[in-house]
Amino acid sequence: MKQVDDLATIADPALAITERTEPAMSQTFALKHEDTFMVADAYGDIYGSRDGLFRDDTRVLSAFRLTFGPRAPSLLSAAMGRDNVVFTAHMTNHPLPELGGTTAPEGVIHVERSRFLWRGRLFERITCRNFGNSAVTMPLTLSFAADFRDMFEVRGSERERRGELSAPAIRPASVRLAYWGLDGLERTSTVAFSQPPERLGPNRADYMVKLASSGTFSLFIEVGPDAELQGEEAPNARRYRRARAHARLAMRAHRLNGAALHSTTPLFTQWLDQSRADLALLTSDLATGPYPYAGIPWFSTPFGRDGIVTAMETLWLDPSIARGVLRFLASRQATATSSFQDSAPGKIMHETRKGEMCALKELPFGLYYGGVDTTPMFVVLAGAYVARTGDNELIDELWPALERAVGWIEGVIDASPNKVLDYARGEKTGLSNQGWKDSEDSVFHADGSFPTGPIALVEVQGYAYRALLTMSELAGRRGNDAQATQWATRAQALAEIVESRFWMEDKGFYGIALDGAGKLCAVEASNAGHLLFAGLPSKERAARVVDRLGENCFRSGWGIRTLAQNQARFNPMSYHNGSIWPHDTALCALGMRRYGDLNGPIEILEEMFDAAFSFGMRLPELFCGFPRRPGSPPIGYPVACLPQAWSAGSALLLVQACLGVTIDGRAQQVLIDEPRLPAGVQSLTVRRLEFGPYRIDLIFERHDGGIATRVEGSADAVARVHGDWIRRVVI
């Protein structure tokens, strides 16, 4: 009876934890597979704040905490595996009370907590080993709960009504939690154990673990949507190992797609490897091909803009991502007009969601089109893809979607009194700003006042200009000279409007937007750098923009700020008005390279690498735009996604900008334009670079004060790589 009495004491909820009542959120760890992801603290615990296990935009595990007796364990270390598949936390015990055995002193029991996700299920193994000289009895408790909150509720949205939680179904070694949503769907989460606990309730499992000296105890846990483990046996070591092997093989397949980057500098290689691993983690295999979900935790779903930018960043190394993004977005192209969804025929989607609130149309984001830039960027990506691969068959498949997309662009421009591509949301439930800076305060006049719509963002005109030129080039290759001329003429007309209406001669820069009355928002923001990426400005004006972006008001020492320091509403801690977004910085850097700036991209690459080092070799979605101080790291943004797809991809795009590499898939050639390497990197190799039927390695090495380039591959492939010092290649 001694054991039962002690168990009753430990099972008292008031005594479950005496030290940690909040998550250790200073460092979180994310797992993902397909439409399931998990965010937990370094202990592996979930507390139900911004963390949890999510499936299809619903939190299906809102609490998951491990304790020994009345205390949480002591953390030794926590880390993700290098392949981003398995999270492991190492812990040890605080002193344990005598429970029918010898008292265990502090630090004699090693606890390893390992987990991963596979096909909608959480697999976890908890292993305890006694390094003490005496046998101990250890109380082990797992607390769990599922609130089935919609992702938007977790983010802060309030609802007038919710569905009903079902009574937990308790079996000897599992608990089934369920929720009937207002949309008529039942959402379930079954917590199953490899062996029955001494006591199992609706939200906790209590074990009394007896460990001999050097003894080991292992517990396997699975959390999934089905009540009976798909008709199979209970969780066990074999199921765990088999699922882990499948998860690693799937991740390995993603990581091996496309070319790889390797340098002689271990830390630089680690950053590049981590970027590829994060992209592999975020990429889901959809029916249309691979698609990089935007980021964890808030945006683990297909986003149009994010997917396109990520595909552009990785295109030179791995065209398969661009192919998957293009096909998926074409399949979701709008066919009808809806003010609620901000849709119109031809538009490309902004995002799609699967949660209850969107299903009930409490929010429009189930399939939402409120992005003004996504449609022209879709066209630009299609042109960049065929230029990289020569895959005309995909362009033939996409041609109707491309025509509808450019038709929407032309229709909006024609309807605009300023003859620009502008936006205004249809209803208050939609996004008020619909460029990539989509927070409510991201567009304003020089005095800080907010403009009336419709709004025409400067970078969006650049995307539209490039989209029209892309359609002109594609039409010409398809033998339709009339269409080619028409689109080229429209592109030139739009460029002239941008140069006459957005340019600020006194500042040597472009204003951020035109308001609905045609008045310029004379604000200096990083948006103008995207015009360089699009290739719209004249050489003279581009040079002045490059110079301005290089000044301290934009350059923080960690990258390019989204807003210059001397502007109204500048705040380095804001989401879009002075923070640093790695993808934004990378697109600006590529634009600089396009106009012949060789030093700016290298400096920015070095700054981004330094920032990544401070963030655990990962670039977050964004971080604060405070100036760099000697000996101090960059300052993080508290709710930034990490990992985030276009931030991970920015490392790869920056490398391309510095190496000056362009792959011409039609001519089956690789062009190299005055390559540069960052400080401290003696050589960098692009391995398994494929173009047409060829595969080569490109080796860039410092030599006699410059960069020498070697090519390894078949003789025929090597002959198709033009020399080391080609003077100008338009990217």
XYZ file of C-alpha atoms in Angstrom:
731
model
C 0.000 0.000 0.000
C 3.016 2.254 0.422
C 3.337 2.670 -3.388
C -0.347 3.523 -3.829
C -0.212 6.175 -1.119
C 2.858 7.759 -2.664
C 1.257 7.680 -6.093
C -1.817 9.414 -4.740
C 0.408 12.151 -3.360
C 2.265 12.600 -6.646
C -0.995 12.548 -8.605
C -2.261 15.622 -6.770
C -2.400 18.280 -9.544
C -1.409 20.977 -7.093
C 1.909 19.208 -6.521
C 2.685 18.299 -10.131
C 5.146 21.158 -10.713
C 6.666 23.440 -8.141
C 9.264 25.246 -10.288
C 8.304 25.782 -13.933
C 4.894 27.297 -14.545
C 5.699 28.913 -17.903
C 7.318 27.511 -21.023
C 11.020 28.012 -21.599
C 10.225 29.971 -24.779
C 13.558 31.746 -25.075
C 14.552 28.831 -27.275
C 11.903 26.816 -29.049
C 12.238 23.795 -31.291
C 10.052 23.069 -34.278
C 9.197 19.800 -35.996
C 7.142 19.466 -39.167
C 5.884 16.849 -41.564
C 3.370 17.717 -44.268
C 0.436 19.527 -42.566
C 1.462 18.694 -38.997
C 3.965 20.677 -36.955
C 5.013 21.008 -33.352
C 6.612 23.772 -31.304
C 7.915 23.037 -27.808
C 10.479 24.434 -25.421
C 13.933 23.067 -24.708
C 12.527 20.525 -22.229
C 10.195 19.226 -24.914
C 7.256 20.638 -22.949
C 4.136 22.355 -24.271
C 2.265 24.894 -22.159
C -0.442 26.138 -24.518
C 0.745 29.683 -25.155
C 2.274 30.011 -28.654
C 3.376 26.377 -28.616
C 1.642 23.084 -29.292
C 1.115 20.255 -31.741
C -0.863 21.516 -34.738
C -2.584 19.601 -37.507
C -4.429 21.298 -40.375
C -4.327 24.698 -38.621
C -5.778 23.286 -35.372
C -3.905 22.794 -32.101
C -4.410 19.144 -31.242
C -2.053 19.128 -28.256
C -1.990 22.201 -26.042
C -0.205 20.716 -23.023
C 2.461 18.044 -22.839
C 4.716 18.153 -19.788
C 7.064 15.706 -18.163
C 7.724 15.786 -14.407
C 9.387 13.574 -11.827
C 7.412 13.698 -8.654
C 6.530 17.268 -7.774
C 9.383 18.774 -9.805
C 10.354 19.272 -13.398
C 13.666 17.681 -14.388
C 16.871 19.657 -14.731
C 17.811 20.405 -18.338
C 21.238 19.380 -19.578
C 20.933 20.136 -23.284
C 18.457 20.207 -26.151
C 19.010 20.087 -29.890
C 17.562 19.213 -33.253
C 19.343 16.590 -35.296
C 21.291 17.960 -38.252
C 18.647 16.606 -40.609
C 15.838 18.455 -38.746
C 13.981 15.195 -38.113
C 14.524 14.295 -34.441
C 14.429 16.606 -31.430
C 16.281 15.352 -28.337
C 16.401 16.790 -24.826
C 18.805 15.457 -22.191
C 17.771 15.972 -18.572
C 18.518 14.734 -15.105
C 16.676 14.485 -11.815
C 16.485 16.761 -8.857
C 16.638 14.881 -5.534
C 13.785 12.368 -5.414
C 11.848 11.508 -2.257
C 11.890 8.012 -0.842
C 9.002 6.093 -2.422
C 9.237 2.512 -1.288
C 12.949 2.444 -2.148
C 16.183 4.348 -1.721
C 16.177 8.119 -1.994
C 17.725 9.206 -5.295
C 20.188 12.087 -4.981
C 20.370 14.805 -7.594
C 21.921 14.010 -10.971
C 21.987 10.207 -10.962
C 19.163 9.546 -13.439
C 19.715 10.468 -17.046
C 16.547 11.176 -19.022
C 16.550 11.314 -22.808
C 13.432 12.617 -24.516
C 13.424 12.129 -28.305
C 10.610 12.856 -30.765
C 9.726 13.331 -34.408
C 6.661 13.656 -36.646
C 5.557 11.298 -39.373
C 2.275 11.217 -41.297
C 0.271 13.281 -38.852
C 1.591 11.538 -35.739
C 3.944 12.489 -32.941
C 6.338 9.691 -31.991
C 8.161 10.093 -28.687
C 10.559 7.962 -26.663
C 11.454 8.678 -23.048
C 14.414 6.705 -21.745
C 15.566 6.804 -18.110
C 18.821 5.281 -16.870
C 19.972 5.046 -13.267
C 23.674 5.866 -12.884
C 23.432 5.632 -9.112
C 24.727 2.793 -6.980
C 21.330 1.930 -5.540
C 17.914 1.026 -6.907
C 15.389 3.849 -6.951
C 11.680 4.240 -7.469
C 10.959 7.259 -9.595
C 7.525 8.865 -10.034
C 7.103 9.926 -13.667
C 4.125 12.000 -14.791
C 3.032 13.087 -18.239
C 0.399 15.832 -18.314
C -1.450 16.450 -21.566
C -4.412 18.341 -22.981
C -5.898 19.349 -26.323
C -7.839 22.602 -26.620
C -8.432 22.227 -30.394
C -7.984 25.953 -30.878
C -7.897 27.284 -34.402
C -4.511 28.721 -35.379
C -6.027 32.199 -35.561
C -7.301 31.825 -31.996
C -3.806 30.909 -30.891
C -2.592 34.053 -32.669
C -5.093 36.154 -30.724
C -8.409 36.178 -32.618
C -11.509 36.026 -30.435
C -14.622 34.023 -31.283
C -18.187 34.461 -30.107
C -18.852 30.718 -30.189
C -16.833 27.532 -30.267
C -17.701 23.886 -30.739
C -17.852 21.333 -27.937
C -15.101 19.264 -26.360
C -16.115 15.628 -26.010
C -15.588 13.714 -22.789
C -12.158 12.010 -22.933
C -12.333 8.287 -23.718
C -9.946 6.582 -21.307
C -8.599 3.130 -22.084
C -5.910 1.151 -20.216
C -3.036 2.709 -22.211
C -4.545 5.590 -24.177
C -6.795 8.621 -23.908
C -8.845 9.860 -26.852
C -9.515 13.593 -26.841
C -12.016 15.009 -29.307
C -13.765 18.214 -30.342
C -16.853 18.710 -32.483
C -16.418 21.928 -34.418
C -19.152 24.283 -35.525
C -18.266 23.212 -39.059
C -19.560 19.699 -38.294
C -16.122 18.074 -38.228
C -14.774 16.005 -35.368
C -11.122 16.665 -34.616
C -9.372 14.071 -32.479
C -6.107 13.525 -30.684
C -5.290 10.190 -29.093
C -2.423 9.963 -26.615
C -1.242 6.347 -26.494
C 1.454 4.719 -24.342
C 3.564 1.607 -24.849
C 2.508 0.288 -21.442
C -0.380 1.122 -19.133
C 0.461 3.616 -16.400
C -0.340 2.986 -12.763
C -2.918 5.717 -13.046
C -4.422 7.225 -16.195
C -6.810 10.151 -16.143
C -8.267 12.497 -18.739
C -5.182 14.711 -18.738
C -2.314 12.853 -17.079
C -0.534 9.529 -16.876
C 1.342 8.543 -13.705
C 4.040 5.885 -13.622
C 6.117 4.466 -10.793
C 9.397 3.537 -12.450
C 11.632 1.108 -10.566
C 15.240 1.358 -11.672
C 17.989 -0.920 -10.466
C 21.522 0.413 -10.446
C 22.467 0.837 -14.141
C 18.871 -0.064 -14.960
C 17.007 1.427 -17.936
C 13.341 2.182 -18.538
C 11.853 3.222 -21.903
C 8.393 4.551 -22.596
C 7.038 5.077 -26.125
C 4.245 7.545 -26.753
C 2.281 8.384 -29.869
C -0.149 11.229 -30.400
C -2.271 11.041 -33.517
C -5.712 11.650 -34.960
C -6.940 8.055 -34.860
C -8.135 6.221 -31.780
C -6.815 2.752 -32.577
C -3.358 3.464 -34.054
C -4.648 2.544 -37.495
C -5.540 -0.935 -36.244
C -1.952 -1.754 -35.271
C -0.320 -2.610 -31.997
C 0.361 -0.118 -29.221
C 3.398 2.179 -29.441
C 6.664 0.263 -29.166
C 10.322 0.384 -30.138
C 9.775 -1.268 -33.512
C 7.086 1.204 -34.574
C 9.256 4.077 -33.374
C 12.351 2.933 -35.289
C 10.406 2.155 -38.453
C 8.640 5.536 -38.542
C 11.899 7.350 -37.742
C 13.633 5.628 -40.648
C 10.831 6.649 -43.015
C 10.944 10.245 -41.743
C 14.702 10.448 -42.254
C 14.539 8.963 -45.723
C 11.850 11.458 -46.734
C 13.878 14.370 -45.384
C 17.015 13.079 -47.064
C 15.199 12.966 -50.399
C 14.303 16.653 -50.051
C 17.830 17.627 -49.060
C 19.398 15.777 -51.986
C 17.267 17.575 -54.553
C 19.314 19.992 -56.627
C 22.874 21.190 -56.259
C 24.697 21.468 -52.936
C 27.030 24.149 -51.585
C 30.201 23.405 -49.644
C 33.031 25.643 -48.482
C 36.342 25.119 -46.740
C 35.045 27.221 -43.836
C 33.094 24.899 -41.510
C 30.815 27.542 -39.981
C 29.898 28.967 -43.375
C 29.115 25.469 -44.634
C 27.061 24.845 -41.510
C 24.942 27.910 -42.284
C 24.362 26.764 -45.854
C 23.572 23.223 -44.698
C 21.147 24.514 -42.072
C 19.416 26.632 -44.689
C 18.957 23.606 -46.938
C 17.784 21.513 -43.981
C 15.208 24.147 -43.008
C 13.914 24.310 -46.566
C 13.634 20.528 -46.598
C 11.754 20.636 -43.283
C 9.270 23.219 -44.549
C 8.690 21.629 -47.957
C 5.615 19.426 -48.303
C 4.998 16.978 -51.131
C 1.684 17.998 -52.647
C -0.075 16.419 -55.610
C 1.343 19.190 -57.799
C 4.903 18.748 -56.536
C 7.041 20.106 -53.682
C 5.828 23.291 -52.012
C 7.710 25.227 -49.303
C 5.326 26.191 -46.510
C 6.024 29.725 -45.321
C 7.133 29.277 -41.699
C 6.566 27.851 -38.241
C 4.482 28.463 -36.207
C 2.164 31.050 -37.740
C 2.432 30.295 -41.434
C 2.879 26.550 -41.843
C 0.702 26.441 -44.947
C 1.072 27.315 -48.638
C 1.442 31.055 -49.179
C 1.604 32.361 -52.727
C 4.124 35.155 -52.256
C 6.363 33.197 -49.884
C 6.359 30.136 -52.111
C 7.265 32.195 -55.179
C 10.093 34.088 -53.473
C 11.502 30.875 -51.988
C 11.336 29.234 -55.419
C 13.225 32.180 -56.917
C 15.866 31.987 -54.202
C 16.483 28.289 -54.818
C 15.899 28.196 -58.578
C 19.552 28.170 -59.582
C 20.192 25.132 -57.379
C 16.873 23.261 -57.437
C 14.265 24.073 -60.113
C 11.895 21.379 -58.818
C 10.612 23.728 -56.102
C 9.687 26.373 -58.679
C 7.929 23.748 -60.774
C 5.872 22.574 -57.794
C 5.016 26.134 -56.752
C 3.912 27.127 -60.250
C 1.703 24.089 -60.728
C 0.077 24.406 -57.297
C -0.655 28.113 -57.682
C -2.034 27.611 -61.194
C -4.413 24.997 -59.773
C -5.687 27.550 -57.220
C -5.997 30.499 -59.601
C -9.157 32.510 -58.994
C -12.046 32.078 -61.418
C -14.649 34.330 -59.771
C -14.926 37.708 -58.110
C -15.416 37.831 -54.327
C -14.989 40.891 -52.135
C -14.722 38.613 -49.083
C -11.839 36.642 -50.594
C -10.409 39.637 -52.485
C -10.515 37.406 -55.553
C -10.973 38.157 -59.234
C -10.506 35.952 -62.306
C -6.834 35.426 -62.991
C -5.506 36.316 -59.520
C -3.023 34.049 -57.780
C -3.779 33.108 -54.195
C -2.232 34.740 -51.167
C -2.772 31.852 -48.735
C -4.886 28.823 -47.979
C -5.970 27.433 -44.602
C -7.762 24.333 -43.317
C -8.948 25.435 -39.884
C -12.462 25.739 -38.482
C -12.650 29.530 -38.530
C -11.846 29.704 -42.232
C -14.190 26.822 -43.018
C -16.994 28.776 -41.331
C -15.932 31.953 -43.168
C -15.315 33.769 -39.925
C -12.125 34.761 -41.744
C -11.452 34.825 -45.496
C -8.177 32.917 -45.441
C -9.442 29.469 -46.407
C -8.546 30.468 -49.956
C -7.605 34.120 -49.980
C -6.345 36.311 -52.811
C -5.466 39.560 -51.021
C -1.950 39.915 -52.390
C -1.401 42.455 -55.158
C 2.118 41.268 -55.959
C 1.548 37.506 -56.068
C 0.041 37.459 -59.558
C 2.848 39.338 -61.359
C 5.432 37.389 -59.348
C 3.821 34.155 -60.539
C 4.435 35.246 -64.127
C 7.993 36.339 -63.336
C 8.738 32.972 -61.724
C 7.426 31.120 -64.777
C 9.775 33.095 -67.007
C 12.722 32.569 -64.674
C 11.961 28.847 -64.480
C 11.947 28.260 -68.229
C 15.082 30.383 -68.629
C 16.805 28.210 -65.998
C 15.573 24.849 -67.302
C 14.431 25.194 -70.901
C 11.286 23.300 -69.854
C 8.875 24.605 -72.478
C 6.400 21.812 -71.751
C 5.554 23.311 -68.371
C 5.066 26.735 -69.942
C 2.685 25.153 -72.459
C 0.777 23.615 -69.553
C 0.698 26.916 -67.675
C 0.051 29.191 -70.634
C -3.724 29.580 -70.044
C -3.036 30.448 -66.390
C -0.312 32.905 -67.415
C -2.633 34.620 -69.878
C -5.341 34.895 -67.224
C -2.800 36.295 -64.752
C -1.515 38.986 -67.104
C -5.112 39.706 -68.072
C -5.866 40.526 -64.446
C -2.756 42.746 -64.257
C -3.758 44.641 -67.379
C -7.349 44.997 -66.190
C -6.322 46.575 -62.880
C -3.872 48.930 -64.580
C -6.479 49.985 -67.138
C -9.033 50.671 -64.381
C -6.579 52.713 -62.316
C -6.728 56.497 -62.844
C -2.959 56.502 -62.402
C -2.467 53.539 -64.770
C -0.630 51.496 -62.165
C -1.195 48.154 -60.446
C -2.950 49.083 -57.210
C -5.055 47.418 -54.499
C -7.897 48.030 -52.080
C -9.405 45.320 -49.911
C -12.970 44.302 -50.580
C -14.109 43.950 -46.967
C -12.798 44.803 -43.514
C -12.000 41.156 -42.842
C -9.311 41.275 -45.533
C -5.782 42.617 -45.345
C -5.648 46.413 -45.415
C -2.200 46.355 -47.033
C -1.599 43.735 -49.692
C 2.070 43.943 -50.583
C 4.711 41.903 -48.813
C 4.682 44.485 -46.011
C 1.094 43.700 -45.128
C 0.846 45.127 -41.621
C -1.650 47.948 -41.174
C 0.966 50.673 -40.581
C 3.464 49.764 -43.304
C 2.336 52.349 -45.911
C 2.159 56.045 -45.007
C 2.991 59.564 -46.142
C 6.168 61.406 -45.198
C 4.388 63.023 -42.223
C 3.292 59.609 -40.918
C -0.341 59.943 -41.956
C -2.029 56.998 -43.619
C -3.056 57.303 -47.263
C -6.454 56.654 -48.758
C -6.672 53.876 -51.295
C -6.318 52.351 -53.719
C -2.590 52.026 -53.000
C 0.058 51.442 -55.673
C 3.310 50.132 -54.165
C 6.519 50.922 -55.964
C 7.944 47.382 -55.950
C 4.674 45.987 -57.273
C 5.086 48.147 -60.362
C 8.497 46.567 -60.793
C 7.027 43.078 -60.595
C 4.296 44.024 -63.067
C 6.880 45.532 -65.424
C 8.951 42.360 -65.304
C 5.828 40.198 -65.723
C 4.811 42.069 -68.873
C 8.317 41.722 -70.311
C 8.264 38.025 -69.403
C 4.986 37.503 -71.257
C 6.400 39.414 -74.226
C 9.447 37.160 -74.343
C 7.402 33.970 -73.916
C 4.883 35.026 -76.550
C 7.685 35.773 -78.980
C 9.120 32.311 -78.477
C 5.682 30.856 -79.090
C 5.506 32.707 -82.409
C 2.924 35.305 -81.367
C 4.686 38.517 -82.360
C 1.596 40.684 -81.941
C 1.193 39.688 -78.296
C 4.927 40.078 -77.742
C 4.864 43.650 -79.043
C 1.745 44.513 -77.082
C 3.171 43.362 -73.754
C 6.560 44.954 -74.368
C 4.833 48.262 -75.105
C 2.784 48.044 -71.922
C 5.891 47.266 -69.884
C 7.646 50.341 -71.221
C 4.622 52.528 -70.511
C 4.507 51.297 -66.901
C 8.249 51.926 -66.488
C 7.800 55.510 -67.661
C 5.035 56.062 -65.109
C 7.235 54.728 -62.321
C 10.133 56.935 -63.349
C 7.939 60.029 -63.578
C 5.609 59.485 -60.600
C 7.644 57.608 -57.972
C 11.116 59.126 -58.368
C 12.247 61.719 -55.767
C 15.072 63.675 -57.350
C 15.994 65.508 -54.165
C 16.494 62.218 -52.336
C 17.841 60.150 -55.204
C 15.313 57.456 -54.357
C 11.846 56.133 -55.155
C 8.833 56.783 -52.907
C 7.083 53.802 -51.405
C 3.644 54.243 -53.018
C 1.021 56.373 -54.726
C -2.213 56.906 -52.825
C -5.702 56.861 -54.306
C -5.461 60.533 -55.299
C -2.199 59.926 -57.107
C -0.116 61.635 -54.402
C 3.297 60.136 -53.743
C 4.000 58.655 -50.322
C 7.466 60.217 -50.225
C 8.916 57.618 -47.879
C 12.278 55.908 -48.251
C 11.781 52.192 -47.727
C 13.508 49.020 -48.875
C 10.692 48.474 -51.388
C 12.706 50.518 -53.872
C 15.447 47.895 -53.754
C 13.034 45.421 -55.328
C 12.858 47.686 -58.384
C 16.534 46.867 -58.903
C 15.703 43.163 -58.722
C 13.028 43.726 -61.380
C 15.436 45.686 -63.585
C 13.157 48.694 -64.059
C 15.262 51.787 -63.181
C 17.698 53.460 -65.532
C 21.369 52.811 -64.786
C 21.839 56.315 -63.444
C 18.933 56.158 -61.032
C 19.744 52.602 -60.016
C 23.232 53.737 -59.035
C 21.755 56.384 -56.733
C 19.391 53.834 -55.162
C 22.302 51.451 -54.596
C 24.276 54.233 -52.909
C 21.336 55.152 -50.677
C 20.721 51.549 -49.632
C 24.377 51.379 -48.624
C 24.149 54.325 -46.226
C 23.788 53.930 -42.463
C 20.142 54.971 -42.515
C 19.392 51.653 -44.270
C 22.374 49.460 -43.446
C 22.346 48.426 -39.808
C 25.466 46.268 -39.977
C 23.243 43.175 -39.990
C 21.448 43.818 -43.279
C 19.125 46.366 -44.891
C 16.363 47.908 -42.814
C 12.839 47.897 -44.197
C 12.628 51.633 -43.533
C 15.331 54.316 -43.410
C 16.127 55.648 -39.946
C 15.168 59.232 -40.717
C 11.602 58.405 -41.799
C 8.359 58.915 -39.916
C 7.170 55.785 -38.081
C 10.684 54.341 -38.025
C 10.913 51.792 -35.228
C 13.625 49.118 -35.246
C 11.333 46.880 -33.174
C 8.382 47.118 -35.573
C 7.259 44.375 -37.912
C 7.851 46.288 -41.158
C 8.976 49.824 -40.292
C 12.651 49.476 -39.498
C 13.221 45.784 -38.850
C 15.423 43.577 -41.039
C 13.925 40.812 -43.170
C 16.581 38.524 -44.677
C 14.616 37.826 -47.869
C 14.083 41.555 -48.423
C 17.792 42.194 -47.945
C 18.683 39.348 -50.318
C 16.401 40.608 -53.100
C 17.935 44.072 -52.749
C 21.423 42.536 -52.914
C 20.580 40.629 -56.090
C 19.252 43.870 -57.552
C 22.518 45.594 -56.680
C 24.449 42.876 -58.479
C 22.177 43.229 -61.495
C 23.287 46.835 -61.843
C 26.980 46.061 -61.469
C 27.579 46.539 -57.725
C 30.038 43.806 -56.744
C 30.935 44.942 -53.229
C 27.476 45.516 -51.744
C 26.257 41.913 -52.086
C 29.456 40.544 -50.523
C 29.208 42.903 -47.562
C 25.559 41.988 -47.075
C 26.313 38.262 -47.303
C 28.932 38.646 -44.583
C 26.492 40.584 -42.385
C 23.774 37.991 -42.864
C 26.205 35.197 -42.013
C 27.194 36.999 -38.802
C 23.521 37.427 -37.921
C 22.795 33.757 -38.611
C 25.652 32.779 -36.281
C 23.930 34.668 -33.472
C 20.617 32.927 -34.197
C 21.975 29.374 -34.065
C 23.022 29.314 -37.759
C 19.473 30.162 -38.821
C 18.046 33.405 -40.148
C 14.637 34.078 -38.579
C 11.708 35.620 -40.411
C 12.902 39.033 -39.207
C 14.897 40.662 -36.443
C 15.188 44.150 -35.014
C 16.909 46.909 -36.968
C 19.074 48.364 -34.217
C 22.570 49.377 -35.365
C 25.352 46.867 -34.951
C 27.511 47.380 -31.875
C 30.954 45.803 -31.340
C 30.663 42.604 -29.350
C 26.846 42.635 -29.320
C 24.602 40.253 -31.274
C 21.579 41.293 -33.343
C 18.362 41.739 -31.378
C 15.632 39.221 -32.093
C 11.973 39.855 -32.840
C 9.923 38.007 -30.209
C 7.331 36.265 -32.398
C 9.291 35.764 -35.614
C 8.848 32.468 -37.406
C 11.854 30.179 -37.110
C 12.431 28.361 -39.380
C 11.009 30.446 -42.212
C 11.298 29.465 -45.865
C 12.260 32.673 -47.617
C 14.690 33.533 -44.820
C 16.381 30.153 -45.236
C 16.419 30.631 -48.999
C 17.983 34.090 -48.678
C 21.346 32.500 -47.862
C 21.304 30.649 -51.172
C 20.235 33.721 -53.151
C 22.986 35.820 -51.559
C 25.569 33.229 -52.562
C 24.294 33.317 -56.138
C 24.472 37.123 -56.181
C 28.077 37.030 -54.986
C 29.213 34.274 -57.341
C 27.506 35.866 -60.330
C 26.240 32.501 -61.561
C 23.471 32.277 -64.158
C 22.261 29.034 -65.733
C 20.844 29.335 -69.245
C 18.689 26.264 -69.619
C 17.740 26.978 -73.199
C 21.322 27.292 -74.421
C 22.453 24.721 -71.828
C 25.220 26.996 -70.585
C 26.456 28.315 -67.270
C 27.547 31.944 -67.165
C 29.840 33.340 -64.474
C 30.144 37.084 -63.915
C 33.087 38.282 -61.802
C 32.612 36.019 -58.784
C 33.306 37.152 -55.233
C 33.797 35.157 -52.031
C 33.067 36.424 -48.508
C 35.942 37.161 -46.154
C 37.369 34.064 -44.532
C 36.085 31.695 -47.210
C 38.988 30.415 -49.295
C 36.946 28.241 -51.599
C 33.335 27.362 -52.289
C 32.049 24.474 -54.382
C 28.690 24.138 -56.115
C 28.211 20.386 -56.354
C 25.940 18.483 -58.738
C 24.767 21.561 -60.645
C 22.457 20.287 -63.373
C 21.475 22.004 -66.605
C 19.994 20.136 -69.527
C 21.623 16.686 -69.651
C 24.758 17.908 -67.885
C 25.989 17.779 -64.311
C 29.063 19.673 -63.124
C 30.863 20.941 -60.051
C 31.877 24.606 -59.931
C 34.848 25.378 -57.674
C 35.559 28.998 -56.738
C 38.959 29.595 -55.091
C 40.959 32.590 -54.001
C 44.040 32.853 -56.178
C 46.572 35.673 -56.687
C 44.284 38.329 -55.286
C 41.254 37.244 -57.315
C 38.790 34.401 -57.617
C 39.664 31.530 -59.933
C 36.955 29.207 -61.178
C 37.397 25.543 -61.991
C 34.822 23.277 -63.566
C 34.681 19.526 -63.085
C 32.463 17.267 -65.161
C 32.371 15.712 -68.588
C 34.393 17.453 -71.300
C 31.232 18.417 -73.159
C 29.705 19.954 -70.025
C 32.870 21.881 -69.175
C 32.924 23.390 -72.643
C 29.505 24.890 -71.956
C 30.741 26.949 -68.996
C 32.001 30.298 -70.189
C 35.271 31.668 -68.785
C 36.009 32.951 -65.326
C 35.727 36.671 -66.020
C 32.712 37.342 -68.219
C 32.201 41.060 -67.886
C 28.418 41.473 -67.757
C 25.690 38.878 -67.550
C 22.130 40.016 -66.871
C 20.696 37.834 -64.122
